Phi, psi and omega in degrees: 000147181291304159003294168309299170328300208273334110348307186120331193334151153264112155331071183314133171189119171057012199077035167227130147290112152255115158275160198187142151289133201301145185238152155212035180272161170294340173287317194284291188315315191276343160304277161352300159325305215251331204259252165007299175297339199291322174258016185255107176179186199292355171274341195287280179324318152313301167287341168306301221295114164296129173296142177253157166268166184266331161302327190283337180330117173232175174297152177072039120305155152224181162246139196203150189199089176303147149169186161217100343292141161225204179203167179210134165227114167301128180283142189236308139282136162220173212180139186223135184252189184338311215248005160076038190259147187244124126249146202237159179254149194232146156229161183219179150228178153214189196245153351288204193290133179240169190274123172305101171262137160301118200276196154286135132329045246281004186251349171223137195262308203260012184244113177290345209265133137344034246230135209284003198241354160239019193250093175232139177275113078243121181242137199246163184250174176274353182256329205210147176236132190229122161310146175310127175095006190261002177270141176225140146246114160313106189237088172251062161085024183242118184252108162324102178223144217267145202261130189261000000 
């Protein structure tokens, strides 16, 4: 955590320590980064992550395909109508970090939305096709609650 960091704490990875005197410089901060990104990604993020029902879609979900390379794309949006049919909107990036998009439907030419009663596996995207068991939630203590 950074915090920790920022502090003096020392950085646990694998059994390696880096220890540091407290920096709260921008150089310290981008050190911090370079560390954190090298081991953060969708193979990290696979083993975090729990599988979900597709009833359960709530936003900041993902569809994830761990590997090196793998890939994730975030439920960004959702929207439910009377009858309690569902549909989401997916974005993506890639590394390095690049600008976050929304994606296409590549099954509606003119609709970006998602629709959970049309969702089958193997299910692609316009870029990446994701497997059965690839819907995940990330849970580091971040609780989802809805606005009312």
């Amino acid at each position: 955590e950074i915090c920790a960091c920022l502090v003096g704490s020392e950085m646990c990875i694998r059994d390696r320590i880096k220890s540091a005197q407290p920096d709260t410089s921008y150089d310290s901060l981008k050190d911090y980064l370079r560390i954190v990104f090298s081991y953060a990604g969708t193979a990290s993020m696979d083993t975090e992550a729990q599988p979900i029902p597709l009833s359960d879609l709530q936003v900041g979900d993902v569809f994830l395909k761990g590997g090196n390379p793998g890939h994730v794309v975030m439920v960004v949006d959702l929207c439910e109508n009377a009858d309690g049919k569902k549909a989401f909107l997916l974005a993506q990036g890639y590394m390095p970090a690049q600008q976050f998009h929304v994606l296409k439907n590549p099954a509606h030419e003119d609709d970006p939305w998602y629709y959970e009663d049309e969702v089958t596996y193997p299910f692609h995207t316009p870029e990446y096709t994701f497997q059965k068991g690839s819907l995940k939630r990330l849970n580091y203590g971040i609780t989802h609650t809805a606005p009312e």
